[in-house]
Amino acid sequence: MSGLFSGLKQAATALDIHAKQATIAGNNIANLNNDKYARQYAIISTAGSTLAGSGVESLGIEISTIQNVRNVILDNQIVKEGMVQGSLKSQQIFSASIETAIGEKIDRSQTTSSISTTSDNGSTGGIAQGIDDFFNAFKGLSATPTDSSQKVVLVEKASALVSKLNLVSSRLATVDASAVETINGDVNKVNDLLGKIATFNTAISRLEVGKPGSALEVRDELQGVYEELAQYVNFNVKPIDSSPGNVQVVIQDTSGNDIVLVNKGVVDNALNYNGTSFVASGTSSATLDVKSGSLGGVQSVRTGVLAQTQTQLNALTSQIVGSVNTAYNPTSATGQDFFLSTGTTAATIALDPNLTVTSLKTTNTSAASANELAIAVAGLVDQTFSTGSGASINGTFTDYFNQINTGVAKEVTSAKSALSGSDLALQSYKKQRATIGGVSLDEEVTNLMRYQKAYQASARVMSVISQLMDELVGLVR
């Protein structure tokens, strides 16, 4: 009789286990389209055995644990590649914004040595066209120095060049302001995600008391937060040996020291941006080495190609102002400059307030038809400057501007190409992970059918044992 009771208990246990397996399969199917979810399965093991009067009896089976299918290496690769992708995406966006701000497009039908620029503003032209028009107007005036209409054209072309330089400078300043706004917004997102990580750490500690690794859904969500955080900033996750299940999220400072952002369930340090660099805000005030994610990407553009473009544009402007004023006013007479002498940046360049169509001169002599000043200014367009000789630029005005424009275009192309490669790598990693740990509808439906059959078989065993017990009881009566 004891053997029947033991068999009944084992069948009941098996019935419960098969029901739980079916529930797990159902949960897998429910998360079919959840990218954060890793397929779960039950580990079935023997419950052991015991010594009975008739000998050794099996205690049946039990679920020793429920696990999910996760590949830590792939998870880490996805996080790391996410940092790269976030950075490149920002670099492409803001480099393209700089290219748009300059208002020129590279004509790639030309050879590298003869790259030309065409404006994206139709007939109005950009800076390159403005430079050509300005010096061509001086050339025209030198040919007919007494022609008042040529003077009108020259003043118009000079004003147009000033406006183009002012406009591009303003656009670049807008790009910079947008970069700072983006950084501040992303810093807030990073701090929100750090708070989520701390919350998940707390939940894992509470749910896994005595059952390490059992909070599978929470860990899935935590992995998703890591991947989202990677889009914004570089970081490392370090397990805490003294507190199983808990982690520290760290980032290095500019000296290579680890700065703890999240420690177990507490955010030790938040991120802050002071306008020039990232600093920790909390238990530390160190300057952080943010080099990946969108924050690293935007910052690299802001301190790299954007700052360089602004510096180069100002150098070009300074050279134009200085060279033209020297050629136009060789005696440095007060109030006789062509450009405002203090307006040596793209933002501040302006015509001298004393310059008008009437006051415009072509000579310092009394001869009305003399043109030495106009010839001197017109000749500047072909002059090759050198920083080694004290100039602000290297090359001609047009060549130097084309170098600026080409440099920005190369940054856009490089970021776009690298981003394409990063996208492919990230997609490949995610595809591999989905193959290993993703939910397969066909597989789960098949498992459901298996568990259903096993459940029915266990129920049949219980029914048979119940009938045997009834017969035994009937014999006793």
Tab-separated table of C-alpha atoms in Angstrom:
chain	number	residue	atom	x	y	z
A	1	MET	CA	0.000	0.000	0.000
A	2	SER	CA	2.862	2.360	0.843
A	3	GLY	CA	4.222	1.812	-2.645
A	4	LEU	CA	0.951	3.010	-4.146
A	5	PHE	CA	0.957	6.137	-1.984
A	6	SER	CA	4.528	6.837	-3.050
A	7	GLY	CA	3.642	6.369	-6.708
A	8	LEU	CA	0.628	8.640	-6.312
A	9	LYS	CA	2.792	11.353	-4.791
A	10	GLN	CA	5.347	11.055	-7.579
A	11	ALA	CA	2.637	11.269	-10.224
A	12	ALA	CA	1.162	14.350	-8.542
A	13	THR	CA	4.586	15.981	-8.459
A	14	ALA	CA	5.144	15.163	-12.125
A	15	LEU	CA	1.731	16.616	-12.919
A	16	ASP	CA	2.678	19.879	-11.208
A	17	ILE	CA	6.064	20.018	-12.944
A	18	HIS	CA	4.598	19.501	-16.413
A	19	ALA	CA	2.055	22.230	-15.707
A	20	LYS	CA	4.865	24.620	-14.736
A	21	GLN	CA	6.773	23.706	-17.893
A	22	ALA	CA	3.702	24.527	-19.951
A	23	THR	CA	3.418	27.850	-18.104
A	24	ILE	CA	7.057	28.661	-18.902
A	25	ALA	CA	6.491	27.849	-22.578
A	26	GLY	CA	3.430	30.082	-22.572
A	27	ASN	CA	5.467	32.896	-21.036
A	28	ASN	CA	8.097	32.429	-23.734
A	29	ILE	CA	5.452	32.727	-26.437
A	30	ALA	CA	4.021	35.843	-24.784
A	31	ASN	CA	7.474	37.463	-25.064
A	32	LEU	CA	7.983	36.437	-28.676
A	33	ASN	CA	8.543	40.044	-29.817
A	34	ASN	CA	10.319	41.267	-26.682
A	35	ASP	CA	13.960	41.921	-27.646
A	36	LYS	CA	14.991	42.180	-24.001
A	37	TYR	CA	13.623	38.745	-23.125
A	38	ALA	CA	15.744	35.596	-23.092
A	39	ARG	CA	14.031	32.233	-23.535
A	40	GLN	CA	13.468	30.396	-20.242
A	41	TYR	CA	13.427	26.705	-19.469
A	42	ALA	CA	13.165	24.491	-16.394
A	43	ILE	CA	15.998	22.264	-15.227
A	44	ILE	CA	14.464	18.912	-14.210
A	45	SER	CA	16.412	16.679	-11.840
A	46	THR	CA	15.744	13.625	-9.680
A	47	ALA	CA	14.427	14.357	-6.224
A	48	GLY	CA	16.564	11.564	-4.813
A	49	SER	CA	15.570	8.255	-3.251
A	50	THR	CA	14.642	6.796	0.094
A	51	LEU	CA	14.912	3.433	1.794
A	52	ALA	CA	11.506	1.770	2.211
A	53	GLY	CA	10.417	-1.599	3.496
A	54	SER	CA	10.435	-2.993	-0.018
A	55	GLY	CA	13.834	-1.485	-0.807
A	56	VAL	CA	15.056	1.760	-2.306
A	57	GLU	CA	12.261	3.934	-3.708
A	58	SER	CA	12.656	6.960	-5.998
A	59	LEU	CA	11.268	10.259	-4.770
A	60	GLY	CA	10.438	11.271	-8.329
A	61	ILE	CA	11.507	14.471	-10.064
A	62	GLU	CA	11.686	18.149	-9.223
A	63	ILE	CA	12.448	21.502	-10.827
A	64	SER	CA	15.867	22.375	-9.464
A	65	THR	CA	15.924	25.800	-11.118
A	66	ILE	CA	14.562	27.890	-13.960
A	67	GLN	CA	17.186	29.340	-16.279
A	68	ASN	CA	17.244	31.514	-19.355
A	69	VAL	CA	19.393	31.240	-22.453
A	70	ARG	CA	21.835	34.135	-22.316
A	71	ASN	CA	25.269	34.443	-23.853
A	72	VAL	CA	27.259	36.846	-21.686
A	73	ILE	CA	29.847	37.385	-24.418
A	74	LEU	CA	27.211	38.461	-26.937
A	75	ASP	CA	25.490	40.661	-24.352
A	76	ASN	CA	28.785	42.432	-23.694
A	77	GLN	CA	29.546	42.792	-27.395
A	78	ILE	CA	26.146	44.361	-27.989
A	79	VAL	CA	26.725	46.852	-25.181
A	80	LYS	CA	30.214	47.745	-26.429
A	81	GLU	CA	29.106	48.083	-30.046
A	82	GLY	CA	26.156	50.181	-28.877
A	83	MET	CA	28.650	52.670	-27.450
A	84	VAL	CA	30.432	52.827	-30.807
A	85	GLN	CA	27.179	53.195	-32.719
A	86	GLY	CA	25.894	55.958	-30.441
A	87	SER	CA	29.101	57.921	-30.918
A	88	LEU	CA	29.222	57.526	-34.697
A	89	LYS	CA	25.561	58.391	-35.083
A	90	SER	CA	26.087	61.699	-33.284
A	91	GLN	CA	29.273	62.393	-35.222
A	92	GLN	CA	27.472	61.883	-38.512
A	93	ILE	CA	24.531	64.082	-37.541
A	94	PHE	CA	26.580	67.017	-36.292
A	95	SER	CA	29.280	66.780	-38.976
A	96	ALA	CA	26.505	66.932	-41.563
A	97	SER	CA	25.067	69.952	-39.734
A	98	ILE	CA	28.440	71.701	-40.036
A	99	GLU	CA	28.559	70.900	-43.743
A	100	THR	CA	25.074	72.343	-44.147
A	101	ALA	CA	26.048	75.424	-42.134
A	102	ILE	CA	28.970	76.134	-44.469
A	103	GLY	CA	26.531	76.005	-47.369
A	104	GLU	CA	28.854	74.388	-49.901
A	105	LYS	CA	28.884	70.965	-51.495
A	106	ILE	CA	31.916	69.070	-52.747
A	107	ASP	CA	31.827	68.325	-56.472
A	108	ARG	CA	33.073	64.735	-56.381
A	109	SER	CA	33.217	64.514	-60.167
A	110	GLN	CA	36.486	66.443	-59.940
A	111	THR	CA	39.858	64.961	-59.073
A	112	THR	CA	41.180	65.305	-55.538
A	113	SER	CA	43.678	67.941	-56.635
A	114	SER	CA	41.000	70.096	-58.235
A	115	ILE	CA	38.076	69.743	-55.862
A	116	SER	CA	35.640	72.561	-56.468
A	117	THR	CA	32.710	73.723	-54.435
A	118	THR	CA	29.202	74.557	-55.517
A	119	SER	CA	26.730	76.348	-53.338
A	120	ASP	CA	23.569	74.749	-52.018
A	121	ASN	CA	21.847	78.138	-52.261
A	122	GLY	CA	21.380	78.283	-56.002
A	123	SER	CA	22.489	81.431	-57.802
A	124	THR	CA	23.292	83.380	-54.627
A	125	GLY	CA	26.434	81.259	-54.076
A	126	GLY	CA	28.373	80.568	-50.925
A	127	ILE	CA	31.620	81.856	-49.453
A	128	ALA	CA	33.745	80.457	-52.292
A	129	GLN	CA	31.582	82.231	-54.841
A	130	GLY	CA	31.550	85.352	-52.674
A	131	ILE	CA	35.359	85.480	-52.623
A	132	ASP	CA	35.537	85.107	-56.407
A	133	ASP	CA	32.841	87.741	-56.974
A	134	PHE	CA	34.531	90.207	-54.619
A	135	PHE	CA	37.946	90.062	-56.255
A	136	ASN	CA	36.437	89.937	-59.757
A	137	ALA	CA	34.608	93.160	-58.914
A	138	PHE	CA	37.914	94.772	-57.945
A	139	LYS	CA	39.398	93.468	-61.199
A	140	GLY	CA	36.529	95.031	-63.123
A	141	LEU	CA	37.006	98.323	-61.307
A	142	SER	CA	40.738	98.315	-62.061
A	143	ALA	CA	39.881	98.073	-65.767
A	144	THR	CA	37.488	101.045	-65.643
A	145	PRO	CA	38.391	103.018	-62.502
A	146	THR	CA	36.138	105.960	-63.333
A	147	ASP	CA	33.027	103.845	-63.920
A	148	SER	CA	30.642	104.525	-61.014
A	149	SER	CA	28.547	101.455	-61.840
A	150	GLN	CA	31.620	99.275	-61.228
A	151	LYS	CA	31.964	100.878	-57.809
A	152	VAL	CA	28.332	100.071	-57.039
A	153	VAL	CA	28.917	96.445	-58.036
A	154	LEU	CA	32.056	96.264	-55.907
A	155	VAL	CA	30.334	97.562	-52.776
A	156	GLU	CA	27.478	95.115	-53.371
A	157	LYS	CA	29.866	92.170	-53.771
A	158	ALA	CA	31.851	93.224	-50.707
A	159	SER	CA	28.658	93.475	-48.658
A	160	ALA	CA	27.579	90.062	-49.963
A	161	LEU	CA	30.888	88.473	-48.904
A	162	VAL	CA	30.586	90.020	-45.448
A	163	SER	CA	27.020	88.719	-45.146
A	164	LYS	CA	28.047	85.213	-46.218
A	165	LEU	CA	30.829	85.052	-43.636
A	166	ASN	CA	28.525	86.444	-40.942
A	167	LEU	CA	25.820	83.943	-41.878
A	168	VAL	CA	28.089	80.888	-41.815
A	169	SER	CA	29.545	82.004	-38.487
A	170	SER	CA	26.022	82.348	-37.093
A	171	ARG	CA	25.064	78.917	-38.420
A	172	LEU	CA	28.125	77.314	-36.841
A	173	ALA	CA	27.288	78.993	-33.534
A	174	THR	CA	23.792	77.522	-33.827
A	175	VAL	CA	25.263	74.056	-34.424
A	176	ASP	CA	27.405	74.509	-31.319
A	177	ALA	CA	24.403	75.597	-29.247
A	178	SER	CA	22.445	72.600	-30.540
A	179	ALA	CA	25.340	70.316	-29.576
A	180	VAL	CA	25.351	71.679	-26.023
A	181	GLU	CA	21.573	71.281	-25.812
A	182	THR	CA	21.840	67.686	-27.041
A	183	ILE	CA	24.579	66.921	-24.524
A	184	ASN	CA	22.562	68.344	-21.635
A	185	GLY	CA	19.503	66.355	-22.708
A	186	ASP	CA	21.479	63.135	-23.016
A	187	VAL	CA	23.137	63.729	-19.631
A	188	ASN	CA	19.664	63.817	-18.080
A	189	LYS	CA	18.784	60.557	-19.838
A	190	VAL	CA	21.992	58.947	-18.559
A	191	ASN	CA	21.198	59.962	-14.992
A	192	ASP	CA	17.666	58.556	-15.328
A	193	LEU	CA	19.084	55.249	-16.557
A	194	LEU	CA	21.578	55.127	-13.690
A	195	GLY	CA	18.611	55.457	-11.341
A	196	LYS	CA	16.887	52.543	-13.082
A	197	ILE	CA	19.986	50.382	-12.711
A	198	ALA	CA	20.090	51.127	-8.989
A	199	THR	CA	16.395	50.223	-8.704
A	200	PHE	CA	16.906	46.933	-10.552
A	201	ASN	CA	19.896	46.105	-8.342
A	202	THR	CA	17.696	46.566	-5.291
A	203	ALA	CA	14.958	44.386	-6.796
A	204	ILE	CA	17.425	41.618	-7.669
A	205	SER	CA	18.825	41.618	-4.134
A	206	ARG	CA	15.347	41.272	-2.707
A	207	LEU	CA	14.058	38.647	-5.142
A	208	GLU	CA	17.144	36.439	-5.130
A	209	VAL	CA	17.496	35.933	-1.388
A	210	GLY	CA	18.531	32.284	-1.133
A	211	LYS	CA	17.993	31.855	-4.891
A	212	PRO	CA	20.894	33.473	-6.775
A	213	GLY	CA	20.154	34.185	-10.422
A	214	SER	CA	16.424	33.503	-10.137
A	215	ALA	CA	15.123	37.023	-10.952
A	216	LEU	CA	15.278	36.324	-14.670
A	217	GLU	CA	12.797	38.933	-15.914
A	218	VAL	CA	14.431	41.670	-13.840
A	219	ARG	CA	17.837	40.705	-15.181
A	220	ASP	CA	16.438	40.826	-18.723
A	221	GLU	CA	15.195	44.359	-18.062
A	222	LEU	CA	18.551	45.309	-16.565
A	223	GLN	CA	20.377	44.100	-19.668
A	224	GLY	CA	18.034	46.255	-21.735
A	225	VAL	CA	18.951	49.287	-19.622
A	226	TYR	CA	22.657	48.569	-20.110
A	227	GLU	CA	22.139	48.507	-23.868
A	228	GLU	CA	20.163	51.748	-23.770
A	229	LEU	CA	22.784	53.420	-21.580
A	230	ALA	CA	25.493	52.348	-24.030
A	231	GLN	CA	23.902	54.543	-26.690
A	232	TYR	CA	24.758	57.575	-24.552
A	233	VAL	CA	27.998	56.930	-22.672
A	234	ASN	CA	30.849	54.472	-22.151
A	235	PHE	CA	30.877	52.475	-18.898
A	236	ASN	CA	31.855	49.155	-17.363
A	237	VAL	CA	29.829	46.790	-15.183
A	238	LYS	CA	31.683	45.119	-12.328
A	239	PRO	CA	30.155	42.380	-10.135
A	240	ILE	CA	30.484	42.806	-6.389
A	241	ASP	CA	31.986	39.608	-4.962
A	242	SER	CA	30.774	40.348	-1.456
A	243	SER	CA	27.216	40.899	-2.669
A	244	PRO	CA	26.198	38.254	-5.246
A	245	GLY	CA	23.732	39.562	-7.801
A	246	ASN	CA	24.736	43.193	-7.313
A	247	VAL	CA	26.996	45.238	-9.559
A	248	GLN	CA	28.846	48.497	-9.787
A	249	VAL	CA	28.606	50.679	-12.882
A	250	VAL	CA	31.864	52.579	-13.320
A	251	ILE	CA	33.453	55.042	-15.717
A	252	GLN	CA	37.039	56.212	-15.805
A	253	ASP	CA	38.177	59.742	-15.124
A	254	THR	CA	40.749	61.483	-17.307
A	255	SER	CA	43.523	59.997	-15.147
A	256	GLY	CA	42.335	56.424	-15.730
A	257	ASN	CA	40.807	55.907	-12.277
A	258	ASP	CA	37.459	54.152	-11.854
A	259	ILE	CA	34.644	56.444	-10.735
A	260	VAL	CA	31.651	54.523	-9.374
A	261	LEU	CA	28.370	55.727	-10.830
A	262	VAL	CA	26.088	53.056	-9.354
A	263	ASN	CA	26.957	50.946	-6.326
A	264	LYS	CA	24.388	48.224	-5.640
A	265	GLY	CA	21.108	50.098	-5.199
A	266	VAL	CA	22.590	53.584	-4.874
A	267	VAL	CA	23.645	56.176	-7.457
A	268	ASP	CA	26.974	57.374	-6.043
A	269	ASN	CA	27.679	59.828	-8.842
A	270	ALA	CA	25.560	61.422	-11.529
A	271	LEU	CA	26.921	62.970	-14.715
A	272	ASN	CA	27.168	66.707	-15.188
A	273	TYR	CA	28.309	68.857	-18.122
A	274	ASN	CA	29.928	72.192	-17.359
A	275	GLY	CA	29.992	73.427	-20.938
A	276	THR	CA	33.443	72.085	-21.754
A	277	SER	CA	33.803	68.705	-20.031
A	278	PHE	CA	31.925	66.001	-18.149
A	279	VAL	CA	32.298	65.841	-14.376
A	280	ALA	CA	31.034	63.515	-11.671
A	281	SER	CA	28.444	64.920	-9.306
A	282	GLY	CA	28.166	63.098	-5.986
A	283	THR	CA	30.859	61.378	-3.984
A	284	SER	CA	33.390	62.558	-6.588
A	285	SER	CA	33.948	65.705	-8.633
A	286	ALA	CA	36.439	64.180	-11.071
A	287	THR	CA	36.541	65.067	-14.754
A	288	LEU	CA	35.242	62.031	-16.612
A	289	ASP	CA	36.690	60.433	-19.731
A	290	VAL	CA	33.524	60.290	-21.833
A	291	LYS	CA	34.660	58.972	-25.201
A	292	SER	CA	31.811	56.831	-26.544
A	293	GLY	CA	28.066	56.901	-26.873
A	294	SER	CA	26.233	59.980	-28.114
A	295	LEU	CA	27.848	62.122	-25.416
A	296	GLY	CA	31.329	61.174	-26.568
A	297	GLY	CA	30.361	61.605	-30.217
A	298	VAL	CA	28.857	65.073	-29.844
A	299	GLN	CA	31.716	66.230	-27.635
A	300	SER	CA	34.309	64.964	-30.131
A	301	VAL	CA	32.623	66.917	-32.939
A	302	ARG	CA	32.276	70.009	-30.778
A	303	THR	CA	35.929	70.045	-29.705
A	304	GLY	CA	37.164	68.654	-33.019
A	305	VAL	CA	35.817	69.451	-36.460
A	306	LEU	CA	33.414	72.191	-35.279
A	307	ALA	CA	36.028	74.104	-33.296
A	308	GLN	CA	38.546	73.585	-36.093
A	309	THR	CA	36.123	74.862	-38.734
A	310	GLN	CA	35.342	77.980	-36.700
A	311	THR	CA	39.052	78.621	-36.137
A	312	GLN	CA	39.879	78.145	-39.817
A	313	LEU	CA	36.998	80.347	-40.960
A	314	ASN	CA	38.164	83.091	-38.603
A	315	ALA	CA	41.720	82.713	-39.901
A	316	LEU	CA	40.456	83.087	-43.471
A	317	THR	CA	38.454	86.168	-42.510
A	318	SER	CA	41.402	87.705	-40.697
A	319	GLN	CA	43.630	87.183	-43.722
A	320	ILE	CA	41.081	88.714	-46.093
A	321	VAL	CA	40.569	91.756	-43.859
A	322	GLY	CA	44.267	92.317	-43.211
A	323	SER	CA	45.437	91.767	-46.785
A	324	VAL	CA	42.716	93.848	-48.409
A	325	ASN	CA	43.171	96.725	-45.956
A	326	THR	CA	46.944	96.693	-46.484
A	327	ALA	CA	46.560	96.741	-50.269
A	328	TYR	CA	43.721	99.267	-50.273
A	329	ASN	CA	45.199	101.567	-47.605
A	330	PRO	CA	48.979	101.077	-47.857
A	331	THR	CA	49.685	104.200	-45.798
A	332	SER	CA	47.367	103.051	-42.969
A	333	ALA	CA	45.585	106.384	-43.081
A	334	THR	CA	42.916	106.731	-40.409
A	335	GLY	CA	39.390	106.101	-41.688
A	336	GLN	CA	40.626	104.887	-45.080
A	337	ASP	CA	40.388	101.083	-44.618
A	338	PHE	CA	38.138	98.948	-46.791
A	339	PHE	CA	37.061	96.567	-44.022
A	340	LEU	CA	36.577	97.453	-40.372
A	341	SER	CA	40.049	96.820	-38.966
A	342	THR	CA	38.749	95.284	-35.729
A	343	GLY	CA	36.372	92.887	-37.495
A	344	THR	CA	38.792	90.032	-38.001
A	345	THR	CA	36.456	87.087	-37.342
A	346	ALA	CA	33.678	85.680	-39.477
A	347	ALA	CA	31.166	86.940	-36.927
A	348	THR	CA	32.517	90.500	-36.758
A	349	ILE	CA	33.736	91.234	-40.282
A	350	ALA	CA	32.170	94.402	-41.678
A	351	LEU	CA	32.859	97.140	-44.182
A	352	ASP	CA	34.580	100.201	-42.779
A	353	PRO	CA	31.844	102.668	-41.770
A	354	ASN	CA	33.520	105.378	-43.879
A	355	LEU	CA	33.374	103.255	-47.042
A	356	THR	CA	30.716	104.286	-49.568
A	357	VAL	CA	30.358	104.165	-53.331
A	358	THR	CA	31.449	107.802	-53.397
A	359	SER	CA	34.446	107.385	-51.078
A	360	LEU	CA	35.657	104.193	-52.775
A	361	LYS	CA	39.075	104.850	-54.304
A	362	THR	CA	41.255	103.171	-56.890
A	363	THR	CA	44.383	105.275	-56.363
A	364	ASN	CA	46.247	107.364	-53.841
A	365	THR	CA	47.228	109.807	-56.573
A	366	SER	CA	45.313	112.752	-57.993
A	367	ALA	CA	44.846	111.064	-61.347
A	368	ALA	CA	41.223	109.962	-61.678
A	369	SER	CA	42.079	107.134	-64.051
A	370	ALA	CA	44.864	105.698	-61.881
A	371	ASN	CA	44.159	102.211	-60.586
A	372	GLU	CA	47.141	100.904	-58.579
A	373	LEU	CA	45.054	100.246	-55.439
A	374	ALA	CA	42.380	98.315	-57.339
A	375	ILE	CA	45.053	96.277	-59.121
A	376	ALA	CA	46.782	95.529	-55.813
A	377	VAL	CA	43.575	94.268	-54.190
A	378	ALA	CA	42.474	92.301	-57.268
A	379	GLY	CA	45.843	90.555	-57.339
A	380	LEU	CA	45.355	89.172	-53.842
A	381	VAL	CA	43.055	86.455	-55.174
A	382	ASP	CA	46.050	84.660	-56.693
A	383	GLN	CA	48.476	85.293	-53.847
A	384	THR	CA	49.739	82.249	-51.941
A	385	PHE	CA	50.008	82.888	-48.223
A	386	SER	CA	52.082	80.993	-45.666
A	387	THR	CA	51.785	80.813	-41.912
A	388	GLY	CA	55.540	80.404	-41.875
A	389	SER	CA	55.774	83.949	-43.187
A	390	GLY	CA	53.378	85.336	-40.626
A	391	ALA	CA	50.113	84.867	-42.507
A	392	SER	CA	46.972	83.412	-40.931
A	393	ILE	CA	46.457	80.813	-43.663
A	394	ASN	CA	48.355	78.608	-46.078
A	395	GLY	CA	47.568	78.836	-49.787
A	396	THR	CA	45.230	81.166	-51.655
A	397	PHE	CA	41.927	82.354	-50.228
A	398	THR	CA	39.958	79.959	-52.424
A	399	ASP	CA	42.261	77.003	-51.824
A	400	TYR	CA	42.156	77.522	-48.070
A	401	PHE	CA	38.370	77.709	-47.998
A	402	ASN	CA	38.149	74.570	-50.120
A	403	GLN	CA	40.419	72.851	-47.587
A	404	ILE	CA	37.987	73.824	-44.833
A	405	ASN	CA	35.041	72.513	-46.792
A	406	THR	CA	36.811	69.334	-47.879
A	407	GLY	CA	37.887	68.586	-44.312
A	408	VAL	CA	34.297	68.757	-43.100
A	409	ALA	CA	33.076	66.635	-46.015
A	410	LYS	CA	35.664	63.969	-45.170
A	411	GLU	CA	34.419	63.899	-41.572
A	412	VAL	CA	30.851	63.357	-42.793
A	413	THR	CA	31.890	60.584	-45.176
A	414	SER	CA	34.097	58.894	-42.585
A	415	ALA	CA	31.388	58.949	-39.902
A	416	LYS	CA	28.772	57.658	-42.338
A	417	SER	CA	30.986	54.794	-43.490
A	418	ALA	CA	31.987	53.834	-39.952
A	419	LEU	CA	28.370	54.007	-38.784
A	420	SER	CA	27.309	51.656	-41.561
A	421	GLY	CA	29.910	49.138	-40.403
A	422	SER	CA	28.878	49.518	-36.775
A	423	ASP	CA	25.212	49.018	-37.667
A	424	LEU	CA	26.047	45.785	-39.469
A	425	ALA	CA	28.131	44.529	-36.546
A	426	LEU	CA	25.409	45.340	-34.023
A	427	GLN	CA	22.737	43.687	-36.149
A	428	SER	CA	24.944	40.611	-36.478
A	429	TYR	CA	25.450	40.364	-32.713
A	430	LYS	CA	21.738	40.752	-32.065
A	431	LYS	CA	20.899	38.166	-34.711
A	432	GLN	CA	23.311	35.700	-33.112
A	433	ARG	CA	21.776	36.366	-29.717
A	434	ALA	CA	18.271	35.909	-31.065
A	435	THR	CA	19.319	32.610	-32.619
A	436	ILE	CA	20.720	31.391	-29.314
A	437	GLY	CA	18.337	32.827	-26.761
A	438	GLY	CA	15.393	34.196	-28.703
A	439	VAL	CA	11.949	32.657	-28.651
A	440	SER	CA	11.065	30.333	-31.520
A	441	LEU	CA	7.314	30.020	-31.925
A	442	ASP	CA	7.577	26.621	-33.608
A	443	GLU	CA	9.817	25.286	-30.854
A	444	GLU	CA	7.630	26.568	-28.048
A	445	VAL	CA	4.436	25.201	-29.607
A	446	THR	CA	6.167	21.837	-29.959
A	447	ASN	CA	7.220	22.021	-26.305
A	448	LEU	CA	3.660	22.840	-25.279
A	449	MET	CA	2.443	19.723	-27.051
A	450	ARG	CA	5.148	17.653	-25.307
A	451	TYR	CA	4.234	19.039	-21.906
A	452	GLN	CA	0.561	18.456	-22.599
A	453	LYS	CA	1.217	14.805	-23.460
A	454	ALA	CA	3.420	14.406	-20.385
A	455	TYR	CA	0.726	16.010	-18.253
A	456	GLN	CA	-1.882	13.639	-19.669
A	457	ALA	CA	0.412	10.659	-19.046
A	458	SER	CA	0.970	11.695	-15.413
A	459	ALA	CA	-2.748	12.164	-14.986
A	460	ARG	CA	-3.316	8.686	-16.416
A	461	VAL	CA	-0.797	7.216	-13.944
A	462	MET	CA	-2.662	8.882	-11.086
A	463	SER	CA	-5.913	7.485	-12.404
A	464	VAL	CA	-4.503	3.953	-12.584
A	465	ILE	CA	-3.046	4.160	-9.058
A	466	SER	CA	-6.351	5.488	-7.797
A	467	GLN	CA	-8.168	2.521	-9.342
A	468	LEU	CA	-5.683	0.072	-7.790
A	469	MET	CA	-6.176	1.640	-4.381
A	470	ASP	CA	-9.927	1.412	-4.780
A	471	GLU	CA	-9.614	-2.284	-5.617
A	472	LEU	CA	-7.383	-2.901	-2.589
A	473	VAL	CA	-9.825	-1.141	-0.332
A	474	GLY	CA	-12.606	-3.234	-1.858
A	475	LEU	CA	-10.705	-6.451	-1.099
A	476	VAL	CA	-10.304	-5.453	2.542
A	477	ARG	CA	-14.027	-4.916	2.827
